[in-house]
């Protein structure tokens, strides 16, 4: 052969494939041909194509060898593999129910593991953007030291990012951002207004965050104050298509600023990003509209930093810790930076350090996936070992013919891997079916296409599942002595029995623990949703006070009040739960110095807000429109009243930007998440409230709402009417917990079903083995119930043991979960008993359904069979 | 006894083996057929066909071309046997026989 180009060698993988499948004689023939072909192809089509063709041909050869060829061309292993698969298929055909239970159990286990894997993978990759500088992307966090602990926030002082860049050479550049939704406004292209959440950032934003543009160009898209970038969704709503949108002018109407802006780009809506916004303005525009943010006394900017390559972050954190003290006198705040991509999963802070946040759920569900899969593997182990007698002759013959133990173990592995691959196919079917529902629960957009990207890990999971399932049967079955095996005698079975029973106990213990977890999560969420807030949050409707309604709302208020289904309407600055104003530096008589740092919350609104919310008055009175001085009066809550230390607070005064007279005290109520400690709080009058709050009567709400909507359209044309119910907003606070509860419910159900399937098969096998004994017992006059008892007793004892084991495990798990809640349910023992009883009932039903069938059998028929 | 039959692909392989005379081995047969049929042929399929032909006794194989250069690898050459030729001509005769029974009028009509 001539013209060998240098360095061009056939792919090693292809060679290795052939070597591991072909017999020696055939190998050299095939390799010769392939090499020659390779050389020809290198010359005619280039090295890359030649290698590709080589691989394809090699795979083709193996395919033909395995399925079409003669066994003498392939090595022994391949021949054995063919033989083993054949034996497996025959045994599947012969023992259909065992096969189906194994297949079904493993595929349910695999399907749930796959779903969880997709979810976990999505969580782990959240906020990993892979843009140019994403790897060096850090965010500055601020720790504020209070008397009762450290609070960590991401809002920083306006000029901080600039100051950091000019002081520390470790920083490459900074991207200041405003990501709070308060600046919300509306966009329009013609007359229709669409609500939009704006964020503000500099051009370098696109170096850090993933943002595919569907139209327009990224470069320079925020270089000008008049340029904006909008989301694909917005583009479709405002214009006929994203391409149409680029270069067009839209007008923005917000609380702070309004004006025309030019759309310079449209970003794709399916960016995986924990930030959620519709329109991106330039940060310079923000500074222009809010010049105060150039001063150190304004907070609210997020400081995103891009560090230089190879900076020691710990050392850097030590350097910037006290940076604020050089800028602001007696500051009680310290700084640190956190890698941005870590923030999503480690977004909880204790004592000023990031700790595991969402990642806890990732861990919990990974564990659940592993346990459910283990439960399914155990089914397989138990069934294969319990039915060893069916295989004993085959094993005896093989051993007598000189099969080594390792060969038999391989055979078991082969069978278990084979069945788990079959299960994988079924599992993928399940996943495709369940994915829409799963997405709905988890609020993700997972797709089976994503799973295709994870093919190799999924195959590895499947392989491990097969190996774990096969390891015990392999060791057990291959250990028979040939002579005994040929005689059909099983080895002293007590060891295997023990292991089998242990595995059943493990399976059911897992199920019981899951049941306990489900019961407690559900009751805890119920408890939180029905928690008495201290005011009546039912039938409370909130919608925006904007447009014309901001200037003159009296006529509108009167019109709404006259609707029969409305009890009252008022307005306030924020909304409940939690979105209300706050501030520190509240002063009162005989105040301790550090008490000025304490944060107060307050509702600024119309006079009758307190009455509308139906909070309980303890002393004094509510604010009243008829009393002129109430412009500067406040109503405290009990916590605030206690804090001020006034013996009789009514008539006393506090100072907050102005002197305010205390006219009443209300009982503490939960204006935020019930898990949050109730802060000192007061009601105050402010006629510039941004939201209307309406209390409806319980009946005919739909009709009432449509009447309000008609009024809204009449008074405020062009503005969308969007409403929220406050009680629904409270429920949303527990959404994450509720999602966890729903998911654990499903996985608990799966664990129970799979364990019971295994139990069913074991019980069926056991009773079948004892047919003759039962028949004789019946002939001798034993009653059906006595036989059911005899057959079920063994299983029931196992279930009881597993319940006993599960109790303390469940207790500790549930306790550590509940400890995270300020208001939580007690660890009522009756719930544990209920969980145990449920498991016992399900298991009993499963076992008795089998044993009763046997007990009812026709005796002569069965005895005659032998 | 099963009737021994010659498949269409096997027939092509057998013919190519015969025409290549002394130089019939995997690559040459593959390339010959690819040239003729204008389509790709997998080596695996070719080996399978050669195996079946050898089993039926229509080709024989011999080892040759052991060289240092190929790292002790060997070429497996194939040759058509007498029985192979007989089988080929049988198939051909049968086909001719059938073809000759096609009505000439129809052929002319279809061709025009």
PDB file of N, CA, C and O in Angstrom, chain A residues 1 15 25-26 28-37 40 45 56-57 60-61 64 69-70 73, chain B residues 25-27 30-31 40-45 47-48 51 54-55 65 67 69-70 73-76:
ATOM      1  N   UNK A   1       0.827  -1.194   0.000  1.00  0.00           N
ATOM      2  CA  UNK A   1       0.000   0.000   0.000  1.00  0.00           C
ATOM      3  C   UNK A   1       0.860   1.241   0.000  1.00  0.00           C
ATOM      4  O   UNK A   1       1.890   1.298   0.629  1.00  0.00           O
ATOM      5  N   UNK A  15     -11.518  -0.011  16.939  1.00  0.00           N
ATOM      6  CA  UNK A  15     -10.671  -1.200  17.055  1.00  0.00           C
ATOM      7  C   UNK A  15     -11.022  -1.971  18.318  1.00  0.00           C
ATOM      8  O   UNK A  15     -11.180  -3.182  18.330  1.00  0.00           O
ATOM      9  N   UNK A  25      -9.508 -15.035  14.857  1.00  0.00           N
ATOM     10  CA  UNK A  25      -9.343 -15.286  13.422  1.00  0.00           C
ATOM     11  C   UNK A  25     -10.052 -14.242  12.590  1.00  0.00           C
ATOM     12  O   UNK A  25      -9.509 -13.671  11.660  1.00  0.00           O
ATOM     13  N   UNK A  26     -11.271 -14.036  12.971  1.00  0.00           N
ATOM     14  CA  UNK A  26     -12.069 -13.113  12.179  1.00  0.00           C
ATOM     15  C   UNK A  26     -11.580 -11.683  12.352  1.00  0.00           C
ATOM     16  O   UNK A  26     -11.600 -10.893  11.421  1.00  0.00           O
ATOM     17  N   UNK A  28      -8.605 -10.425  12.667  1.00  0.00           N
ATOM     18  CA  UNK A  28      -7.518  -9.958  11.811  1.00  0.00           C
ATOM     19  C   UNK A  28      -8.016  -9.728  10.389  1.00  0.00           C
ATOM     20  O   UNK A  28      -7.602  -8.780   9.730  1.00  0.00           O
ATOM     21  N   UNK A  29      -8.945 -10.555   9.935  1.00  0.00           N
ATOM     22  CA  UNK A  29      -9.516 -10.331   8.604  1.00  0.00           C
ATOM     23  C   UNK A  29     -10.222  -8.988   8.537  1.00  0.00           C
ATOM     24  O   UNK A  29      -9.987  -8.188   7.626  1.00  0.00           O
ATOM     25  N   UNK A  30     -11.085  -8.787   9.546  1.00  0.00           N
ATOM     26  CA  UNK A  30     -11.871  -7.559   9.533  1.00  0.00           C
ATOM     27  C   UNK A  30     -10.959  -6.356   9.649  1.00  0.00           C
ATOM     28  O   UNK A  30     -11.149  -5.354   8.956  1.00  0.00           O
ATOM     29  N   UNK A  31      -9.943  -6.444  10.499  1.00  0.00           N
ATOM     30  CA  UNK A  31      -9.063  -5.302  10.708  1.00  0.00           C
ATOM     31  C   UNK A  31      -8.291  -4.972   9.435  1.00  0.00           C
ATOM     32  O   UNK A  31      -8.103  -3.822   9.087  1.00  0.00           O
ATOM     33  N   UNK A  32      -7.864  -6.029   8.742  1.00  0.00           N
ATOM     34  CA  UNK A  32      -7.143  -5.817   7.483  1.00  0.00           C
ATOM     35  C   UNK A  32      -8.015  -5.024   6.521  1.00  0.00           C
ATOM     36  O   UNK A  32      -7.624  -4.006   5.978  1.00  0.00           O
ATOM     37  N   UNK A  33      -9.227  -5.528   6.341  1.00  0.00           N
ATOM     38  CA  UNK A  33     -10.129  -4.862   5.399  1.00  0.00           C
ATOM     39  C   UNK A  33     -10.409  -3.436   5.816  1.00  0.00           C
ATOM     40  O   UNK A  33     -10.390  -2.516   5.005  1.00  0.00           O
ATOM     41  N   UNK A  34     -10.680  -3.274   7.092  1.00  0.00           N
ATOM     42  CA  UNK A  34     -11.013  -1.932   7.574  1.00  0.00           C
ATOM     43  C   UNK A  34      -9.836  -0.973   7.412  1.00  0.00           C
ATOM     44  O   UNK A  34     -10.018   0.180   7.023  1.00  0.00           O
ATOM     45  N   UNK A  35      -8.641  -1.473   7.700  1.00  0.00           N
ATOM     46  CA  UNK A  35      -7.458  -0.621   7.564  1.00  0.00           C
ATOM     47  C   UNK A  35      -7.277  -0.164   6.129  1.00  0.00           C
ATOM     48  O   UNK A  35      -7.021   0.997   5.855  1.00  0.00           O
ATOM     49  N   UNK A  36      -7.442  -1.144   5.227  1.00  0.00           N
ATOM     50  CA  UNK A  36      -7.243  -0.807   3.821  1.00  0.00           C
ATOM     51  C   UNK A  36      -8.270   0.223   3.365  1.00  0.00           C
ATOM     52  O   UNK A  36      -7.945   1.218   2.718  1.00  0.00           O
ATOM     53  N   UNK A  37      -9.504  -0.022   3.783  1.00  0.00           N
ATOM     54  CA  UNK A  37     -10.581   0.891   3.445  1.00  0.00           C
ATOM     55  C   UNK A  37     -10.286   2.276   4.002  1.00  0.00           C
ATOM     56  O   UNK A  37     -10.500   3.303   3.351  1.00  0.00           O
ATOM     57  N   UNK A  40      -7.743   4.144   1.982  1.00  0.00           N
ATOM     58  CA  UNK A  40      -8.321   4.664   0.736  1.00  0.00           C
ATOM     59  C   UNK A  40      -9.147   5.909   1.030  1.00  0.00           C
ATOM     60  O   UNK A  40      -9.052   6.929   0.347  1.00  0.00           O
ATOM     61  N   UNK A  45     -11.300  11.180   0.955  1.00  0.00           N
ATOM     62  CA  UNK A  45     -12.282  12.019   1.648  1.00  0.00           C
ATOM     63  C   UNK A  45     -11.768  12.724   2.890  1.00  0.00           C
ATOM     64  O   UNK A  45     -12.511  13.409   3.577  1.00  0.00           O
ATOM     65  N   UNK A  56     -18.392   3.471  11.618  1.00  0.00           N
ATOM     66  CA  UNK A  56     -19.691   2.992  11.172  1.00  0.00           C
ATOM     67  C   UNK A  56     -19.585   1.549  10.700  1.00  0.00           C
ATOM     68  O   UNK A  56     -20.418   0.702  11.019  1.00  0.00           O
ATOM     69  N   UNK A  57     -18.521   1.269   9.962  1.00  0.00           N
ATOM     70  CA  UNK A  57     -18.339  -0.095   9.464  1.00  0.00           C
ATOM     71  C   UNK A  57     -18.130  -1.070  10.617  1.00  0.00           C
ATOM     72  O   UNK A  57     -18.664  -2.176  10.612  1.00  0.00           O
ATOM     73  N   UNK A  60     -21.299  -1.789  12.167  1.00  0.00           N
ATOM     74  CA  UNK A  60     -22.049  -2.637  11.246  1.00  0.00           C
ATOM     75  C   UNK A  60     -21.617  -4.093  11.344  1.00  0.00           C
ATOM     76  O   UNK A  60     -22.440  -5.004  11.369  1.00  0.00           O
ATOM     77  N   UNK A  61     -20.323  -4.303  11.420  1.00  0.00           N
ATOM     78  CA  UNK A  61     -19.809  -5.678  11.510  1.00  0.00           C
ATOM     79  C   UNK A  61     -20.322  -6.341  12.773  1.00  0.00           C
ATOM     80  O   UNK A  61     -20.790  -7.488  12.754  1.00  0.00           O
ATOM     81  N   UNK A  64     -23.943  -7.266  12.457  1.00  0.00           N
ATOM     82  CA  UNK A  64     -24.181  -8.469  11.666  1.00  0.00           C
ATOM     83  C   UNK A  64     -23.737  -9.714  12.394  1.00  0.00           C
ATOM     84  O   UNK A  64     -24.361 -10.770  12.302  1.00  0.00           O
ATOM     85  N   UNK A  69     -24.819 -13.399  12.119  1.00  0.00           N
ATOM     86  CA  UNK A  69     -23.656 -14.222  11.801  1.00  0.00           C
ATOM     87  C   UNK A  69     -23.582 -15.538  12.558  1.00  0.00           C
ATOM     88  O   UNK A  69     -24.459 -15.894  13.342  1.00  0.00           O
ATOM     89  N   UNK A  70     -22.510 -16.240  12.302  1.00  0.00           N
ATOM     90  CA  UNK A  70     -22.258 -17.499  12.981  1.00  0.00           C
ATOM     91  C   UNK A  70     -21.467 -17.218  14.244  1.00  0.00           C
ATOM     92  O   UNK A  70     -20.634 -16.321  14.267  1.00  0.00           O
ATOM     93  N   UNK A  73     -17.468 -16.788  14.539  1.00  0.00           N
ATOM     94  CA  UNK A  73     -16.750 -15.564  14.214  1.00  0.00           C
ATOM     95  C   UNK A  73     -16.618 -14.619  15.393  1.00  0.00           C
ATOM     96  O   UNK A  73     -15.840 -13.689  15.363  1.00  0.00           O
TER      97      UNK A  73
ATOM     98  N   UNK B  25     -11.334 -10.061  -1.957  1.00  0.00           N
ATOM     99  CA  UNK B  25     -11.427 -10.040  -0.487  1.00  0.00           C
ATOM    100  C   UNK B  25     -12.312  -8.869  -0.096  1.00  0.00           C
ATOM    101  O   UNK B  25     -12.781  -8.110  -0.970  1.00  0.00           O
ATOM    102  N   UNK B  26     -12.565  -8.717   1.211  1.00  0.00           N
ATOM    103  CA  UNK B  26     -13.562  -7.759   1.697  1.00  0.00           C
ATOM    104  C   UNK B  26     -13.621  -6.447   0.942  1.00  0.00           C
ATOM    105  O   UNK B  26     -14.645  -6.100   0.337  1.00  0.00           O
ATOM    106  N   UNK B  27     -12.483  -5.728   0.953  1.00  0.00           N
ATOM    107  CA  UNK B  27     -12.511  -4.377   0.398  1.00  0.00           C
ATOM    108  C   UNK B  27     -12.792  -4.384  -1.091  1.00  0.00           C
ATOM    109  O   UNK B  27     -13.627  -3.610  -1.574  1.00  0.00           O
ATOM    110  N   UNK B  30     -16.380  -5.192  -1.889  1.00  0.00           N
ATOM    111  CA  UNK B  30     -17.219  -4.056  -1.493  1.00  0.00           C
ATOM    112  C   UNK B  30     -17.161  -2.946  -2.549  1.00  0.00           C
ATOM    113  O   UNK B  30     -18.186  -2.427  -2.987  1.00  0.00           O
ATOM    114  N   UNK B  31     -15.902  -2.642  -2.982  1.00  0.00           N
ATOM    115  CA  UNK B  31     -15.769  -1.530  -3.905  1.00  0.00           C
ATOM    116  C   UNK B  31     -16.330  -1.855  -5.271  1.00  0.00           C
ATOM    117  O   UNK B  31     -16.969  -1.015  -5.924  1.00  0.00           O
ATOM    118  N   UNK B  40     -24.085   2.405  -1.070  1.00  0.00           N
ATOM    119  CA  UNK B  40     -23.146   1.983  -0.034  1.00  0.00           C
ATOM    120  C   UNK B  40     -23.465   0.569   0.427  1.00  0.00           C
ATOM    121  O   UNK B  40     -24.616   0.185   0.562  1.00  0.00           O
ATOM    122  N   UNK B  41     -22.389  -0.172   0.661  1.00  0.00           N
ATOM    123  CA  UNK B  41     -22.568  -1.526   1.182  1.00  0.00           C
ATOM    124  C   UNK B  41     -21.764  -1.643   2.453  1.00  0.00           C
ATOM    125  O   UNK B  41     -20.592  -1.260   2.504  1.00  0.00           O
ATOM    126  N   UNK B  42     -22.401  -2.138   3.497  1.00  0.00           N
ATOM    127  CA  UNK B  42     -21.697  -2.256   4.775  1.00  0.00           C
ATOM    128  C   UNK B  42     -20.829  -3.510   4.761  1.00  0.00           C
ATOM    129  O   UNK B  42     -21.229  -4.558   4.245  1.00  0.00           O
ATOM    130  N   UNK B  43     -19.619  -3.365   5.311  1.00  0.00           N
ATOM    131  CA  UNK B  43     -18.728  -4.533   5.397  1.00  0.00           C
ATOM    132  C   UNK B  43     -19.379  -5.662   6.163  1.00  0.00           C
ATOM    133  O   UNK B  43     -19.238  -6.834   5.829  1.00  0.00           O
ATOM    134  N   UNK B  44     -20.131  -5.275   7.209  1.00  0.00           N
ATOM    135  CA  UNK B  44     -20.798  -6.294   8.033  1.00  0.00           C
ATOM    136  C   UNK B  44     -21.734  -7.146   7.203  1.00  0.00           C
ATOM    137  O   UNK B  44     -21.731  -8.375   7.289  1.00  0.00           O
ATOM    138  N   UNK B  45     -22.546  -6.460   6.367  1.00  0.00           N
ATOM    139  CA  UNK B  45     -23.492  -7.192   5.531  1.00  0.00           C
ATOM    140  C   UNK B  45     -22.738  -8.110   4.569  1.00  0.00           C
ATOM    141  O   UNK B  45     -23.140  -9.251   4.317  1.00  0.00           O
ATOM    142  N   UNK B  47     -19.703  -9.453   5.001  1.00  0.00           N
ATOM    143  CA  UNK B  47     -19.174 -10.607   5.726  1.00  0.00           C
ATOM    144  C   UNK B  47     -20.261 -11.641   5.968  1.00  0.00           C
ATOM    145  O   UNK B  47     -20.039 -12.846   5.827  1.00  0.00           O
ATOM    146  N   UNK B  48     -21.450 -11.141   6.367  1.00  0.00           N
ATOM    147  CA  UNK B  48     -22.541 -12.063   6.645  1.00  0.00           C
ATOM    148  C   UNK B  48     -22.877 -12.866   5.396  1.00  0.00           C
ATOM    149  O   UNK B  48     -23.048 -14.090   5.455  1.00  0.00           O
ATOM    150  N   UNK B  51     -20.183 -15.341   4.647  1.00  0.00           N
ATOM    151  CA  UNK B  51     -20.283 -16.468   5.590  1.00  0.00           C
ATOM    152  C   UNK B  51     -21.311 -17.480   5.127  1.00  0.00           C
ATOM    153  O   UNK B  51     -21.079 -18.686   5.122  1.00  0.00           O
ATOM    154  N   UNK B  54     -20.205 -19.354   2.149  1.00  0.00           N
ATOM    155  CA  UNK B  54     -19.194 -20.341   2.476  1.00  0.00           C
ATOM    156  C   UNK B  54     -19.841 -21.572   3.104  1.00  0.00           C
ATOM    157  O   UNK B  54     -19.473 -22.708   2.816  1.00  0.00           O
ATOM    158  N   UNK B  55     -20.850 -21.316   3.941  1.00  0.00           N
ATOM    159  CA  UNK B  55     -21.565 -22.404   4.580  1.00  0.00           C
ATOM    160  C   UNK B  55     -22.223 -23.300   3.555  1.00  0.00           C
ATOM    161  O   UNK B  55     -22.250 -24.509   3.674  1.00  0.00           O
ATOM    162  N   UNK B  65      -1.461 -12.981   2.206  1.00  0.00           N
ATOM    163  CA  UNK B  65      -1.055 -11.598   2.431  1.00  0.00           C
ATOM    164  C   UNK B  65      -0.615 -11.278   3.828  1.00  0.00           C
ATOM    165  O   UNK B  65      -0.827 -10.177   4.305  1.00  0.00           O
ATOM    166  N   UNK B  67       1.712  -9.926   6.166  1.00  0.00           N
ATOM    167  CA  UNK B  67       2.915  -9.094   6.033  1.00  0.00           C
ATOM    168  C   UNK B  67       3.244  -8.476   7.372  1.00  0.00           C
ATOM    169  O   UNK B  67       2.393  -8.352   8.230  1.00  0.00           O
ATOM    170  N   UNK B  69       3.976  -5.432   7.678  1.00  0.00           N
ATOM    171  CA  UNK B  69       3.410  -4.104   7.653  1.00  0.00           C
ATOM    172  C   UNK B  69       2.046  -4.061   8.324  1.00  0.00           C
ATOM    173  O   UNK B  69       1.706  -3.120   9.028  1.00  0.00           O
ATOM    174  N   UNK B  70       1.283  -5.076   8.125  1.00  0.00           N
ATOM    175  CA  UNK B  70      -0.063  -5.068   8.678  1.00  0.00           C
ATOM    176  C   UNK B  70      -0.104  -5.640  10.084  1.00  0.00           C
ATOM    177  O   UNK B  70      -1.170  -5.986  10.583  1.00  0.00           O
ATOM    178  N   UNK B  73      -1.473  -9.205  10.444  1.00  0.00           N
ATOM    179  CA  UNK B  73      -2.862  -9.445  10.051  1.00  0.00           C
ATOM    180  C   UNK B  73      -2.917 -10.207   8.760  1.00  0.00           C
ATOM    181  O   UNK B  73      -1.954 -10.205   7.993  1.00  0.00           O
ATOM    182  N   UNK B  74      -4.081 -10.798   8.521  1.00  0.00           N
ATOM    183  CA  UNK B  74      -4.152 -11.596   7.312  1.00  0.00           C
ATOM    184  C   UNK B  74      -5.326 -11.137   6.467  1.00  0.00           C
ATOM    185  O   UNK B  74      -6.322 -10.661   6.969  1.00  0.00           O
ATOM    186  N   UNK B  75      -5.132 -11.372   5.195  1.00  0.00           N
ATOM    187  CA  UNK B  75      -6.231 -11.119   4.274  1.00  0.00           C
ATOM    188  C   UNK B  75      -6.953 -12.421   4.110  1.00  0.00           C
ATOM    189  O   UNK B  75      -6.332 -13.477   3.980  1.00  0.00           O
ATOM    190  N   UNK B  76      -8.271 -12.382   4.089  1.00  0.00           N
ATOM    191  CA  UNK B  76      -9.004 -13.594   3.780  1.00  0.00           C
ATOM    192  C   UNK B  76      -9.531 -13.445   2.353  1.00  0.00           C
ATOM    193  O   UNK B  76     -10.362 -12.580   2.087  1.00  0.00           O
TER     194      UNK B  76
END
